[in-house]
Coordinates of C-alpha atoms in Angstrom, one line a residue:
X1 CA -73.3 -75.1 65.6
X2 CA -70.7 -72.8 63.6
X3 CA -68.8 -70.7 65.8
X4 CA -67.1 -66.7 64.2
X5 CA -64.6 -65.3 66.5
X6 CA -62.2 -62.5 66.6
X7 CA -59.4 -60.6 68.5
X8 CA -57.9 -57.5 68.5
X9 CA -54.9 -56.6 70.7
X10 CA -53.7 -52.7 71.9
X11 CA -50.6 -51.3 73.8
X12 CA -51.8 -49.1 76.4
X13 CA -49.4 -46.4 77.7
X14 CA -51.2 -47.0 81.2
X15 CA -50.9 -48.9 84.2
X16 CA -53.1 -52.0 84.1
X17 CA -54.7 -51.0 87.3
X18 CA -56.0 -48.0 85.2
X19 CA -56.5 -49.5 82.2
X20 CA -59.0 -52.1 84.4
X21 CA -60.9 -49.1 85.6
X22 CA -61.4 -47.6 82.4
X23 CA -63.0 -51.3 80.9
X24 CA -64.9 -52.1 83.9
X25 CA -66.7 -48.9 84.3
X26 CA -70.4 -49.5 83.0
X27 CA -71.6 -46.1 84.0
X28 CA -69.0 -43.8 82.3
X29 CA -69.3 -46.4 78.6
X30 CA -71.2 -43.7 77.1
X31 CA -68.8 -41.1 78.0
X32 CA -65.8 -43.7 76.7
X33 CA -66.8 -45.3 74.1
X34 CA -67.5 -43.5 70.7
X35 CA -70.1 -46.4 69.4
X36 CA -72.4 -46.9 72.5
X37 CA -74.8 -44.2 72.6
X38 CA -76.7 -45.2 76.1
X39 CA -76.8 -47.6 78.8
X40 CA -79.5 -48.4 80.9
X41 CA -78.5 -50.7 84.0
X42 CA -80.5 -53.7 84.7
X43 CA -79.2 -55.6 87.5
X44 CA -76.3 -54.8 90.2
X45 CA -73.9 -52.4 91.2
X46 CA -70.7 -51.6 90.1
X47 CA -69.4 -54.3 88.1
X48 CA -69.4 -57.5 89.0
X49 CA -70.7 -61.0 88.1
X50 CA -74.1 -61.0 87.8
X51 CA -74.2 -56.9 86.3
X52 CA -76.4 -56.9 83.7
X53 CA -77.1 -53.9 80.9
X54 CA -78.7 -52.5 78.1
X55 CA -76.0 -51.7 75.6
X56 CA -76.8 -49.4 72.5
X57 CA -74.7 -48.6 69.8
X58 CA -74.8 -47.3 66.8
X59 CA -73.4 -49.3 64.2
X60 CA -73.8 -49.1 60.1
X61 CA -75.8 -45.9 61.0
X62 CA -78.8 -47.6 62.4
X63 CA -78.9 -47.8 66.7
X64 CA -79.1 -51.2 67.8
X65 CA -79.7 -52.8 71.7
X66 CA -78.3 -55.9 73.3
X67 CA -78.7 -57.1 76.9
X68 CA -75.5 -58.1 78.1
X69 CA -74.3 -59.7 81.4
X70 CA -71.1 -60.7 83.4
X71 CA -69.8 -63.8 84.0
X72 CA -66.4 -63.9 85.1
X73 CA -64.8 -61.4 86.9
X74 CA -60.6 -61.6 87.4
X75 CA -59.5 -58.1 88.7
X76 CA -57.5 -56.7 87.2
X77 CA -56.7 -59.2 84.8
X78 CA -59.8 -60.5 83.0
X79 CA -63.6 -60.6 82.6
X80 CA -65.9 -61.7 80.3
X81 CA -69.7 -60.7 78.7
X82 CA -72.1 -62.7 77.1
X83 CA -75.5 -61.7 75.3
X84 CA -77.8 -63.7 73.3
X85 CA -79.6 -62.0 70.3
X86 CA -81.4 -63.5 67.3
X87 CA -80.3 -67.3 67.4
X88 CA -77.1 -66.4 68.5
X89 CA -74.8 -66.6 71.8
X90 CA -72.1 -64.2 72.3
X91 CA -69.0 -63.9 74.3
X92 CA -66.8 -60.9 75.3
X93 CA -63.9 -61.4 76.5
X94 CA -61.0 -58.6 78.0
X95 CA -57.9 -59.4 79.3
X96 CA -54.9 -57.1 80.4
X97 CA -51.9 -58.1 80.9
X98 CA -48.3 -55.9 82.3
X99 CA -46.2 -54.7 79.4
X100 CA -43.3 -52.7 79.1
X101 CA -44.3 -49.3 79.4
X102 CA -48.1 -49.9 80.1
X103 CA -50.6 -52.7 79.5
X104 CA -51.3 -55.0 76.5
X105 CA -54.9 -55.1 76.4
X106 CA -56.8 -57.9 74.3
X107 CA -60.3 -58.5 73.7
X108 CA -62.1 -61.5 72.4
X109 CA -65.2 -62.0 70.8
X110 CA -67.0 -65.1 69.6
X111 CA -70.4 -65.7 68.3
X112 CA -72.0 -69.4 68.5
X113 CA -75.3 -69.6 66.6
X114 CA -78.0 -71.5 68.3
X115 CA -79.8 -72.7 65.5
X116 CA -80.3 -75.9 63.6
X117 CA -81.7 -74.7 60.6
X118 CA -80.4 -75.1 57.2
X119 CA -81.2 -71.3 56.1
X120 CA -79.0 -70.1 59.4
X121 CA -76.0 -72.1 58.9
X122 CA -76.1 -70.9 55.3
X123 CA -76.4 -67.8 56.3
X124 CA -74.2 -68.0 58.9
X125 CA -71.6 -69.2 56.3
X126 CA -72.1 -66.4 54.0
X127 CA -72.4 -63.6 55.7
X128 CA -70.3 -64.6 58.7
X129 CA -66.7 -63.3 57.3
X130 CA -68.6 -59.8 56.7
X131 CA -69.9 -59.5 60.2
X132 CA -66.4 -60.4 61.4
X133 CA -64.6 -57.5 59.4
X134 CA -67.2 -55.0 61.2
X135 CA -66.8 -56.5 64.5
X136 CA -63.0 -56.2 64.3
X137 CA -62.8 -52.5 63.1
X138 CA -65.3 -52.0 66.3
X139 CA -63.3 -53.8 68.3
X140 CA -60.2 -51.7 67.5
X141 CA -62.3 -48.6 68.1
X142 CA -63.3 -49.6 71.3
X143 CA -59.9 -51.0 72.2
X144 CA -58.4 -47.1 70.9
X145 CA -61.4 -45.4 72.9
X146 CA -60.7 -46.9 76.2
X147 CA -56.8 -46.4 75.7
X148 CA -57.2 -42.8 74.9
X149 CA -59.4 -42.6 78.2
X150 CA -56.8 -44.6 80.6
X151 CA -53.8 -42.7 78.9
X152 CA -55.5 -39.5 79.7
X153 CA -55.9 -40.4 83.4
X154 CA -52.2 -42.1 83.8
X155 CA -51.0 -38.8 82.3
X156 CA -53.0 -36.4 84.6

């Protein structure tokens, strides 16, 4: 199994209690983030372990959907999100930690591919590096969208 993974890192001029609520809140994603166009709830309340969603975003102008769940839960420090789409297992990851004048937010992702096949891990191998540079710059968006939204309410 190949693994891809990726992190991005962003100051937030926010406390890290706010910056928390701002990541963990399912039901105001659409109204946070830029790239996720709906979200449709599937199991629990709130967020917790065990909350699992419908994610849809747009991305390289064409919608696409994931299922997505919580598996670990550290308020206010860390969580993290798998999914499993198309031979492949992925994991979120968010952690927050105090900084200076705010909190240093980072988030992980890593995809592990499921298959055995030849074709896949060749695949895998060349267009891997591609899907990584797209990942990232959504990353950073997302990391700049739920800044914005925590700065906003530390400010107000």
């Amino acid at each position: 199994m190949s693994e891809l993974s990726v992190s991005v890192t962003k100051h937030v001029n926010a406390p890290i209690d706010t910056v928390w609520k701002v990541v963990t809140d399912l039901d105001g994603a659409v109204d946070t983030l830029a790239g996720v166009t709906r979200i449709e709830r599937l199991a629990g309340e709130g967020y917790g372990v065990g909350t699992r969603w419908r994610e849809t975003r747009k991305m390289m102008g064409k919608e696409a959907s994931e299922e997505m769940w919580v598996t670990e839960v550290e308020a206010p420090t860390r969580t993290v999100v798998k999914a499993h789409s198309n031979g492949m297992d992925y994991t979120s990851g968010f952690t927050l930690e105090p900084d200076t004048d705010g909190t240093l937010l980072t988030m992980n992702f890593a995809g592990v591919s499921t298959s055995t096949s030849m074709a896949a891990k060749i695949l895998g191998a060349v267009f891997g590096r591609l899907g990584l540079r797209v990942t990232r710059k959504m990353m950073a968006k997302d990391l700049d969208d739920f800044a914005a939204k925590a700065e906003r309410i530390a400010s107000a």
